[in-house]
Short mmCIF file of C-alpha atoms in Angstrom, two decimals:
data_model
loop_
_atom_site.label_atom_id
_atom_site.label_comp_id
_atom_site.label_asym_id
_atom_site.label_seq_id
_atom_site.Cartn_x
_atom_site.Cartn_y
_atom_site.Cartn_z
CA MET D 1 -0.29 -0.09 -0.31
CA LYS D 2 1.06 3.76 -0.90
CA THR D 3 1.08 5.82 1.82
CA LYS D 4 1.71 9.62 1.93
CA ASN D 5 3.80 11.81 4.21
CA SER D 6 1.85 12.59 7.22
CA THR D 7 2.22 12.88 11.33
CA PHE D 8 -0.24 12.10 13.62
CA HIS D 9 -1.06 15.07 16.15
CA GLU D 10 -3.09 13.48 18.91
CA GLU D 11 -4.23 16.51 20.41
CA GLU D 12 -5.36 17.96 17.14
CA THR D 13 -7.93 14.61 16.64
CA LEU D 14 -9.01 14.81 19.66
CA HIS D 15 -10.55 17.70 19.63
CA LYS D 16 -11.71 17.37 15.87
CA LEU D 17 -13.35 14.04 17.75
CA LYS D 18 -15.09 16.23 20.70
CA HIS D 19 -16.14 18.98 17.50
CA TYR D 20 -18.44 16.49 14.85
CA LEU D 21 -19.64 14.13 17.87
CA PRO D 22 -22.98 14.76 19.14
CA THR D 23 -23.03 16.77 22.95
CA GLN D 24 -24.55 14.23 24.22
CA ALA D 25 -25.02 15.13 27.91
CA PRO D 26 -26.59 13.02 31.21
CA LEU D 27 -30.57 12.64 30.81
CA LYS D 28 -31.16 14.52 33.83
CA ASP D 29 -29.51 17.76 32.37
CA PHE D 30 -29.98 16.42 28.44
CA ILE D 31 -31.27 19.36 26.04
CA HIS D 32 -31.97 18.95 22.65
CA HIS D 33 -29.04 19.45 20.74
CA ASN D 34 -28.31 19.85 16.86
CA THR D 35 -25.87 16.37 16.21
CA LEU D 36 -24.89 18.54 13.10
CA HIS D 37 -23.47 21.35 14.83
CA ALA D 38 -20.46 20.62 13.01
CA PHE D 39 -21.88 21.68 9.70
CA GLN D 40 -23.56 24.43 10.64
CA HIS D 41 -21.13 26.71 9.00
CA GLU D 42 -22.22 25.26 5.50
CA ASP D 43 -25.47 26.34 3.55
CA PHE D 44 -28.72 23.82 5.05
CA PHE D 45 -28.33 21.45 1.82
CA THR D 46 -24.94 21.78 1.41
CA ALA D 47 -24.61 20.24 5.32
CA ILE D 48 -26.75 18.04 5.35
CA ALA D 49 -25.79 16.16 1.99
CA HIS D 50 -21.71 16.36 3.13
CA ALA D 51 -23.12 15.20 7.50
CA SER D 52 -24.69 11.59 4.71
CA SER D 53 -21.78 11.81 2.69
CA LEU D 54 -19.31 11.66 5.65
CA PHE D 55 -21.65 9.35 8.56
CA GLY D 56 -23.92 7.72 6.12
CA TYR D 57 -26.68 10.17 7.73
CA LYS D 58 -30.24 9.80 6.49
CA THR D 59 -30.94 13.41 6.45
CA ARG D 60 -33.28 13.16 3.38
CA LEU D 61 -35.95 11.52 1.86
CA SER D 62 -34.78 9.11 -1.32
CA LEU D 63 -35.82 9.99 -5.08
CA ASN D 64 -37.93 7.31 -5.36
CA GLU D 65 -39.99 8.92 -2.16
CA TYR D 66 -40.22 11.86 -3.21
CA ARG D 67 -41.90 10.77 -6.63
CA ALA D 68 -43.93 8.40 -4.44
CA LEU D 69 -45.23 11.69 -2.56
CA PHE D 70 -45.50 13.70 -6.04
CA ASP D 71 -47.41 10.45 -7.18
CA ALA D 72 -50.02 10.66 -4.39
CA GLY D 73 -50.24 14.89 -4.94
CA LYS D 74 -48.74 15.54 -2.08
CA ILE D 75 -46.22 17.26 -3.78
CA GLN D 76 -48.00 19.85 -6.18
CA HIS D 77 -46.94 20.26 -10.01
CA GLU D 78 -47.04 23.85 -10.38
CA THR D 79 -45.29 24.08 -6.74
CA LEU D 80 -42.24 21.46 -7.78
CA LYS D 81 -41.96 24.45 -11.19
CA ARG D 82 -41.90 27.12 -9.62
CA VAL D 83 -39.20 25.66 -7.02
CA ILE D 84 -36.64 24.26 -10.02
CA ALA D 85 -37.13 28.04 -11.49
CA ASP D 86 -36.16 29.87 -8.49
CA ARG D 87 -33.06 27.56 -7.52
CA THR D 88 -32.15 26.97 -11.16
CA GLY D 89 -32.61 30.33 -12.84
CA LYS D 90 -34.31 29.46 -15.28
CA THR D 91 -38.43 29.53 -17.04
CA ASP D 92 -38.26 26.17 -19.29
CA THR D 93 -38.38 23.43 -16.36
CA GLY D 94 -38.32 20.51 -18.75
CA LEU D 95 -34.95 19.31 -18.58
CA TRP D 96 -34.89 19.43 -14.24
CA GLU D 97 -38.68 18.23 -14.22
CA SER D 98 -37.40 14.94 -16.57
CA LEU D 99 -34.44 14.51 -14.47
CA LEU D 100 -36.63 14.59 -11.42
CA LEU D 101 -39.09 12.34 -12.50
CA GLU D 102 -37.27 9.98 -14.56
CA ASP D 103 -34.22 9.85 -15.86
CA LEU D 104 -31.74 10.55 -13.19
CA GLU D 105 -31.04 7.71 -10.38
CA GLN D 106 -29.27 8.30 -7.12
CA LYS D 107 -26.41 5.97 -6.49
CA PRO D 108 -25.39 4.33 -2.83
CA ASN D 109 -23.67 6.22 -0.23
CA HIS D 110 -20.97 4.95 0.52
CA PRO D 111 -19.72 7.26 3.86
CA GLY D 112 -16.74 7.64 4.69
CA ILE D 113 -16.52 6.63 8.52
CA GLY D 114 -16.62 3.07 8.90
CA ILE D 115 -14.27 2.22 5.85
CA LEU D 116 -11.16 1.03 8.27
CA ARG D 117 -13.03 -0.83 10.66
CA ALA D 118 -15.21 -2.90 8.08
CA GLU D 119 -11.59 -3.61 6.55
CA ILE D 120 -10.62 -5.60 9.94
CA LYS D 121 -13.40 -6.79 10.03
CA LYS D 122 -13.10 -8.30 6.56
CA HIS D 123 -8.87 -9.21 7.01
CA PHE D 124 -8.96 -10.15 10.99
CA LYS D 125 -12.49 -12.04 10.28
CA VAL D 126 -13.25 -10.24 13.92
CA ASN D 127 -16.32 -8.02 14.51
CA LEU D 128 -14.42 -5.29 16.95
CA ASP D 129 -17.49 -4.68 17.61
CA LYS D 130 -18.94 -7.77 19.38
CA GLU D 131 -16.03 -8.49 20.93
CA VAL D 132 -15.28 -5.37 22.73
CA GLN D 133 -18.04 -2.85 22.98
CA PRO D 134 -20.21 -5.20 25.42
CA LEU D 135 -17.41 -5.20 28.24
CA LEU D 136 -16.49 -1.61 27.85
CA PHE D 137 -19.96 0.09 27.87
CA ARG D 138 -20.59 -2.53 31.03
CA LEU D 139 -17.09 -0.98 32.87
CA LEU D 140 -18.29 2.50 31.12
CA GLY D 141 -21.95 2.58 32.97
CA ASN D 142 -20.50 1.19 35.78
CA PHE D 143 -18.05 3.73 36.35
CA LEU D 144 -20.25 6.76 35.65
CA ASP D 145 -22.93 5.46 37.85
CA GLN D 146 -24.88 7.23 40.21
CA GLY D 147 -25.92 5.07 43.07
CA VAL D 148 -28.56 3.07 40.30
CA SER D 149 -26.08 -0.31 39.89
CA ILE D 150 -26.16 -3.06 42.90
CA ARG D 151 -22.16 -2.88 43.30
CA PRO D 152 -20.27 0.52 43.74
CA PHE D 153 -17.52 0.47 41.26
CA PRO D 154 -14.32 -0.43 43.03
CA ILE D 155 -11.98 2.64 42.61
CA ASP D 156 -14.08 6.03 42.43
CA HIS D 157 -11.73 8.74 43.57
CA LYS D 158 -9.47 8.22 40.16
CA GLY D 159 -9.55 9.27 36.40
CA PHE D 160 -11.38 6.08 34.42
CA LEU D 161 -7.60 5.30 32.82
CA PRO D 162 -5.65 4.80 36.30
CA SER D 163 -9.24 3.31 37.84
CA VAL D 164 -8.76 0.44 35.11
CA ARG D 165 -5.17 0.29 35.38
CA GLU D 166 -5.37 -0.32 39.55
CA ILE D 167 -7.95 -2.98 39.08
CA CYS D 168 -5.34 -4.96 36.76
CA ARG D 169 -3.09 -4.48 38.79
CA ASN D 170 -4.87 -5.62 41.69
CA SER D 171 -8.13 -8.31 40.47
CA ARG D 172 -7.25 -12.00 40.31
CA VAL D 173 -9.77 -11.72 37.24
CA SER D 174 -8.11 -9.31 34.65
CA LEU D 175 -10.27 -7.27 32.30
CA PHE D 176 -8.36 -9.23 29.13
CA ARG D 177 -8.00 -12.67 27.76
CA CYS D 178 -4.45 -12.16 26.46
CA LYS D 179 -1.03 -10.96 28.24
CA ARG D 180 -0.10 -8.32 25.41
CA ALA D 181 -2.67 -5.78 26.40
CA GLN D 182 -2.23 -6.17 30.17
CA HIS D 183 1.79 -5.81 29.89
CA LEU D 184 0.84 -2.55 27.80
CA LEU D 185 -1.47 -1.55 30.74
CA LEU D 186 0.49 -1.53 33.07
CA HIS D 187 4.34 -2.05 32.72
CA THR D 188 4.84 0.25 29.71
CA HIS D 189 3.97 4.08 29.17
CA SER D 190 2.63 3.31 25.72
CA LYS D 191 0.91 5.82 24.04
CA MET D 192 -2.09 6.18 22.24
CA SER D 193 -0.11 6.78 18.68
CA ASP D 194 1.74 3.72 20.02
CA LEU D 195 -1.55 0.84 20.30
CA LEU D 196 -2.88 2.75 17.17
CA HIS D 197 0.68 1.69 15.02
CA ILE D 198 -0.15 -2.03 16.52
CA LEU D 199 -3.21 -2.22 14.80
CA LEU D 200 -2.64 -0.25 11.79
CA GLY D 201 0.75 0.38 11.28
CA ASP D 202 0.76 3.76 9.02
CA GLU D 203 0.17 7.79 10.75
CA GLN D 204 -1.62 8.15 7.57
CA LEU D 205 -4.42 6.21 8.90
CA TYR D 206 -5.09 6.92 12.09
CA GLU D 207 -7.01 9.69 12.56
CA GLN D 208 -9.48 8.01 10.41
CA TYR D 209 -9.58 5.32 12.17
CA LEU D 210 -10.07 7.26 15.77
CA PHE D 211 -13.60 8.56 14.05
CA ASP D 212 -14.21 4.77 12.89
CA GLN D 213 -13.81 3.67 16.54
CA GLN D 214 -15.92 6.58 18.35
CA PHE D 215 -18.70 6.53 15.55
CA SER D 216 -19.42 3.16 16.59
CA HIS D 217 -21.19 3.78 19.49
CA PRO D 218 -21.75 8.09 19.28
CA GLY D 219 -23.91 8.05 22.65
CA TRP D 220 -21.07 6.94 24.94
CA SER D 221 -18.01 8.84 23.12
CA GLY D 222 -19.95 12.04 23.00
CA MET D 223 -21.12 11.79 26.88
CA VAL D 224 -17.63 11.44 27.82
CA SER D 225 -16.66 14.41 26.34
CA VAL D 226 -19.49 16.40 27.47
CA LEU D 227 -18.53 14.87 31.05
CA GLU D 228 -14.41 15.74 30.47
CA ASP D 229 -15.31 19.66 29.90
CA SER D 230 -17.89 19.50 32.40
CA PRO D 231 -17.66 17.29 35.29
CA ASN D 232 -20.34 19.38 37.11
CA THR D 233 -23.01 17.56 35.42
CA LEU D 234 -22.72 14.39 36.84
CA LEU D 235 -23.62 14.92 40.70
CA ASP D 236 -21.43 12.38 42.12
CA LYS D 237 -18.48 13.67 40.35
CA ARG D 238 -16.16 11.18 37.94
CA VAL D 239 -13.13 11.67 36.36
CA ILE D 240 -12.92 10.68 32.47
CA SER D 241 -11.58 12.14 29.53
CA LEU D 242 -12.15 11.00 25.49
CA HIS D 243 -8.47 9.90 25.46
CA ASP D 244 -9.16 8.04 28.20
CA LEU D 245 -11.95 6.00 26.57
CA ILE D 246 -10.07 5.61 23.29
CA TYR D 247 -6.53 4.17 25.08
CA VAL D 248 -8.80 1.60 26.99
CA GLU D 249 -10.77 0.63 23.47
CA LEU D 250 -7.87 0.53 21.86
CA LEU D 251 -6.23 -2.20 24.20
CA MET D 252 -8.88 -4.30 23.84
CA GLU D 253 -9.30 -4.42 20.81
CA ILE D 254 -5.58 -5.38 20.25
CA ASP D 255 -6.63 -8.09 23.25
CA ALA D 256 -9.35 -9.26 20.86
CA LEU D 257 -7.19 -9.53 17.49
CA ASP D 258 -4.61 -11.46 20.29
CA ALA D 259 -7.19 -13.98 21.07
CA LYS D 260 -8.13 -15.21 17.96
CA TYR D 261 -4.20 -15.51 16.53
CA GLY D 262 -1.87 -14.69 19.35
CA GLU D 263 0.51 -12.12 18.72
CA ASP D 264 1.62 -12.82 15.36
CA TRP D 265 -0.61 -10.49 13.57
CA SER D 266 0.23 -7.95 11.29
CA PRO D 267 -1.56 -4.78 11.18
CA LEU D 268 -3.63 -3.46 8.87
CA ASN D 269 -1.84 -1.06 6.91
CA THR D 270 -0.17 -4.46 4.75
CA HIS D 271 -3.65 -5.50 3.62
CA LEU D 272 -4.93 -2.24 2.63
CA GLU D 273 -4.99 -1.86 -1.34
CA PHE D 274 -5.84 1.44 -1.34
CA VAL D 275 -5.10 5.25 0.55
CA PRO D 276 -8.19 6.19 1.86
CA GLU D 277 -9.61 9.86 1.05
CA GLU D 278 -9.32 12.70 3.11
CA LEU D 279 -12.74 12.95 4.90
CA PHE D 280 -12.37 16.70 5.91
CA GLN D 281 -12.07 18.05 2.74
CA PRO D 282 -14.66 20.91 1.46
CA TYR D 283 -17.68 19.52 -0.39
CA SER D 284 -18.98 20.02 -2.92
CA PRO D 285 -22.75 19.30 -3.69
CA ASN D 286 -23.54 16.94 -7.15
CA ILE D 287 -26.45 16.86 -9.76
CA ALA D 288 -28.16 14.48 -7.32
CA ASP D 289 -27.54 17.09 -4.13
CA GLU D 290 -29.88 19.82 -6.17
CA ALA D 291 -32.94 17.55 -7.32
CA LEU D 292 -33.11 16.30 -3.61
CA ALA D 293 -32.99 20.00 -2.53
CA ILE D 294 -35.59 20.24 -5.47
CA TRP D 295 -38.17 17.85 -4.03
CA GLN D 296 -37.44 19.27 -0.48
CA GLU D 297 -38.41 22.80 -0.99
CA ALA D 298 -41.22 21.58 -3.26
CA TYR D 299 -42.60 19.22 -0.45
CA GLU D 300 -42.22 21.85 1.80
CA TRP D 301 -44.08 25.07 0.05
CA THR D 302 -46.92 22.28 -1.15
CA TYR D 303 -47.76 21.94 2.98
CA TYR D 304 -47.28 25.81 3.73
CA GLU D 305 -49.70 26.26 0.78
CA GLN D 306 -52.42 23.96 2.16
CA VAL D 307 -52.02 25.29 5.91
CA LEU D 308 -52.25 28.60 4.89
CA ALA D 309 -55.61 27.55 2.36
CA GLY D 310 -56.81 25.80 5.59
CA ILE D 311 -56.24 29.35 8.09
CA SER D 312 -57.86 31.52 5.28
CA GLN D 313 -60.99 29.58 5.19
CA ALA D 314 -61.64 28.57 8.44
CA ASN D 315 -64.27 29.38 10.40
CA HIS D 316 -63.41 31.62 13.71
CA GLN D 317 -66.07 31.29 15.63
CA ASP D 318 -65.70 32.61 19.43
CA GLU D 319 -65.08 29.73 21.84
CA GLY D 320 -66.16 31.91 25.20
CA ASP D 321 -69.25 30.49 25.34
CA ARG D 322 -68.26 27.01 24.75
CA THR D 323 -67.86 24.53 27.79
CA LYS D 324 -64.23 22.39 27.70
CA SER D 325 -64.54 19.03 28.62
CA PHE D 326 -60.86 19.67 30.07
CA ASP D 327 -57.85 21.95 30.04
CA ALA D 328 -54.51 20.65 29.89
CA LEU D 329 -51.17 22.42 29.86
CA PHE D 330 -48.34 21.32 28.19
CA CYS D 331 -44.55 21.88 28.64
CA VAL D 332 -42.76 23.96 25.95
CA ASP D 333 -40.79 21.13 23.91
CA ASP D 334 -39.77 19.35 20.83
CA ARG D 335 -42.92 16.49 22.04
CA GLU D 336 -45.47 19.26 22.53
CA CYS D 337 -47.04 20.17 19.60
CA SER D 338 -47.85 16.32 18.59
CA LEU D 339 -49.45 15.68 22.04
CA ARG D 340 -51.19 18.38 21.75
CA ARG D 341 -52.30 18.05 18.76
CA TYR D 342 -53.08 14.44 19.14
CA ILE D 343 -55.33 15.29 22.19
CA GLU D 344 -57.15 17.53 20.13
CA GLN D 345 -58.03 15.34 17.94
CA THR D 346 -59.28 12.87 20.11
CA ASP D 347 -61.39 15.79 21.80
CA PRO D 348 -62.23 18.52 19.74
CA ASN D 349 -64.18 20.04 22.54
CA CYS D 350 -61.17 19.97 25.17
CA ARG D 351 -57.99 22.78 25.05
CA THR D 352 -54.41 22.82 25.76
CA TRP D 353 -52.07 25.14 26.86
CA GLY D 354 -48.19 25.68 26.26
CA THR D 355 -46.46 27.25 29.46
CA PRO D 356 -42.87 26.58 29.99
CA GLY D 357 -42.50 23.77 32.53
CA PHE D 358 -41.15 25.44 35.33
CA PHE D 359 -43.80 28.25 35.52
CA ASN D 360 -41.39 30.27 36.33
CA VAL D 361 -39.84 29.20 39.90
CA ALA D 362 -36.63 28.52 39.67
CA PHE D 363 -35.35 26.01 42.39
CA TYR D 364 -33.11 23.55 44.03
CA TYR D 365 -35.38 19.98 44.52
CA GLN D 366 -34.37 17.36 47.24
CA PRO D 367 -35.98 14.39 47.60
CA GLU D 368 -37.20 12.88 51.48
CA HIS D 369 -33.10 10.98 51.58
CA GLY D 370 -31.54 12.40 48.45
CA LYS D 371 -28.00 13.64 49.02
CA PHE D 372 -27.92 15.82 45.67
CA TYR D 373 -30.06 18.33 44.44
CA THR D 374 -31.64 18.72 41.10
CA LYS D 375 -32.00 21.75 39.05
CA VAL D 376 -35.84 22.17 38.34
CA CYS D 377 -35.52 24.81 35.99
CA PRO D 378 -34.48 25.94 32.12
CA ALA D 379 -30.29 25.35 31.86
CA PRO D 380 -29.38 28.86 30.87
CA LEU D 381 -30.97 30.08 35.04
CA THR D 382 -29.19 29.65 38.49
CA PRO D 383 -31.92 29.08 41.04
CA VAL D 384 -31.37 30.90 44.46
CA HIS D 385 -34.50 28.88 46.38
CA LEU D 386 -34.18 25.14 46.85
CA ILE D 387 -37.26 23.38 47.93
CA LYS D 388 -36.09 20.50 50.53
CA GLU D 389 -39.31 17.09 50.39
CA TYR D 390 -39.62 16.30 54.61
CA ASN D 391 -42.55 14.44 55.71
CA PRO D 392 -41.30 12.53 59.26
CA GLN D 393 -44.82 11.44 59.89
CA LYS D 394 -45.32 9.20 57.15
CA ALA D 395 -43.09 5.69 56.78
CA LEU D 396 -41.65 4.51 53.69
CA SER D 397 -43.42 1.70 52.83
CA SER D 398 -41.31 -1.57 52.13
CA ASP D 399 -41.42 -4.31 50.45
CA VAL D 400 -39.94 -7.46 50.52
CA HIS D 401 -39.35 -7.71 47.09
CA PHE D 402 -36.84 -5.20 46.24
CA THR D 403 -34.93 -6.20 49.97
CA LYS D 404 -30.84 -6.40 48.68
CA GLN D 405 -30.50 -9.78 50.25
CA SER D 406 -31.76 -11.08 46.88
CA HIS D 407 -28.79 -10.24 45.16
CA SER D 408 -26.46 -12.62 47.13
CA VAL D 409 -25.02 -16.03 46.30
CA VAL D 410 -27.12 -17.85 49.01
CA PHE D 411 -30.21 -15.51 49.97
CA GLY D 412 -30.55 -15.08 46.60
CA TRP D 413 -31.38 -18.44 45.77
CA LEU D 414 -33.31 -18.95 48.99
CA ILE D 415 -35.88 -16.19 48.39
CA SER D 416 -36.23 -17.11 44.48
CA GLN D 417 -37.69 -20.62 45.20
CA THR D 418 -39.71 -19.01 48.22
CA LEU D 419 -41.13 -15.21 47.38
CA GLY D 420 -40.51 -16.48 43.64
CA PHE D 421 -43.72 -18.29 43.65
CA TRP D 422 -45.84 -15.89 45.98
CA SER D 423 -44.33 -13.30 43.51
CA ALA D 424 -46.14 -14.98 40.43
CA ILE D 425 -49.01 -15.39 42.49
CA LYS D 426 -49.26 -11.55 42.71
CA LEU D 427 -48.64 -10.96 39.34
CA PHE D 428 -51.35 -13.07 38.50
CA PHE D 429 -53.42 -11.13 40.81
CA ASN D 430 -52.53 -7.81 39.67
CA ILE D 431 -53.43 -8.46 36.13
CA PHE D 432 -56.90 -8.24 37.05
CA LYS D 433 -56.98 -5.78 40.04
CA PRO D 434 -54.02 -3.52 39.62
CA GLY D 435 -52.54 -1.78 42.57
CA ILE D 436 -49.92 0.70 43.82
CA SER D 437 -46.81 -0.73 45.18
CA PRO D 438 -43.89 1.02 47.23
CA ALA D 439 -41.98 1.16 44.13
#
């Protein structure tokens, strides 16, 4: 395989990765975020086409789907002709109409991200996602746990990589199946580039492979990126970085290949017969991109015109004298419109309202027996009030089915043999006569 002169810059690559990864915060603080924010500097239709070519995202309908909408009358012919004229600047729309309706064929999309990972699967006959990710995700989930898991992470006062290193040093059972990965972690000062060299061989492939690897699980990677920059996002703070995640994952991938071939395997560059194209070069829309843009605008304008026509013809009757079956208030967010429309369609005599969900009262909330405060207001606001739940007169209900003893070996077996049968009977009766449980 021919190679180019290139140098791998770890910090620069990590910075670029963090820019393209989704900003995935923990659910308690999750706010809708544009997952294509890295493309916001481009024109809308260019941006979504670029994202599709790079990551394989489906950002538009296909040509055949648009044609089916046109045949069904959901895209008006006159609207389509007007959009063609507006976008192309030509009054003779016949050639473009022919392309849109019949002549143009849409080629399969082969995204740039994922090529090297596919080559590893092809040449080594190993699915690294299947071999590595189940253990990696359990490790990450337990390390970042906020008190939900039965057993806490053994070491939580250190960062992710130092914690994994200490567990491997002191545990009787290793995270790795072979000796090399364990040795690299505990007895060397290897860098990320050293691990990439074992896997890939050629520096030119390093950056693209890291994009392939991290975008095989963008949710986890995006969350680690957010927690690295904003550790206060977690109530029970953890120290973790994208570098540490990648380092551990690379070790696991090396270990997966060692488990299949021993250490007698050569890096990927010795098997590649091509040089991958540069990922981040300027994108130039092609004729298919322009055709899809025309279809999309025609689809939207058809919808706009129908809605505006319906509004202009609506009978605006005074609802002041009508008795409403009920009023419902909904927080202003992404789900509000669909919920309100569904309810109003089911009961036309009801009335729904949109309102800021915190009712203009910004505060922290601390539940009874809770250790942390929960922020109950929009992200930009900083509460000045704290509301505590306090109810000493009422004892908390309990249920023997939720005892922690059920998680031990001996008591777990005994409880499953005794309370397990009662649980089945209770479940049967609960189907016909549901009731509230302590849970």
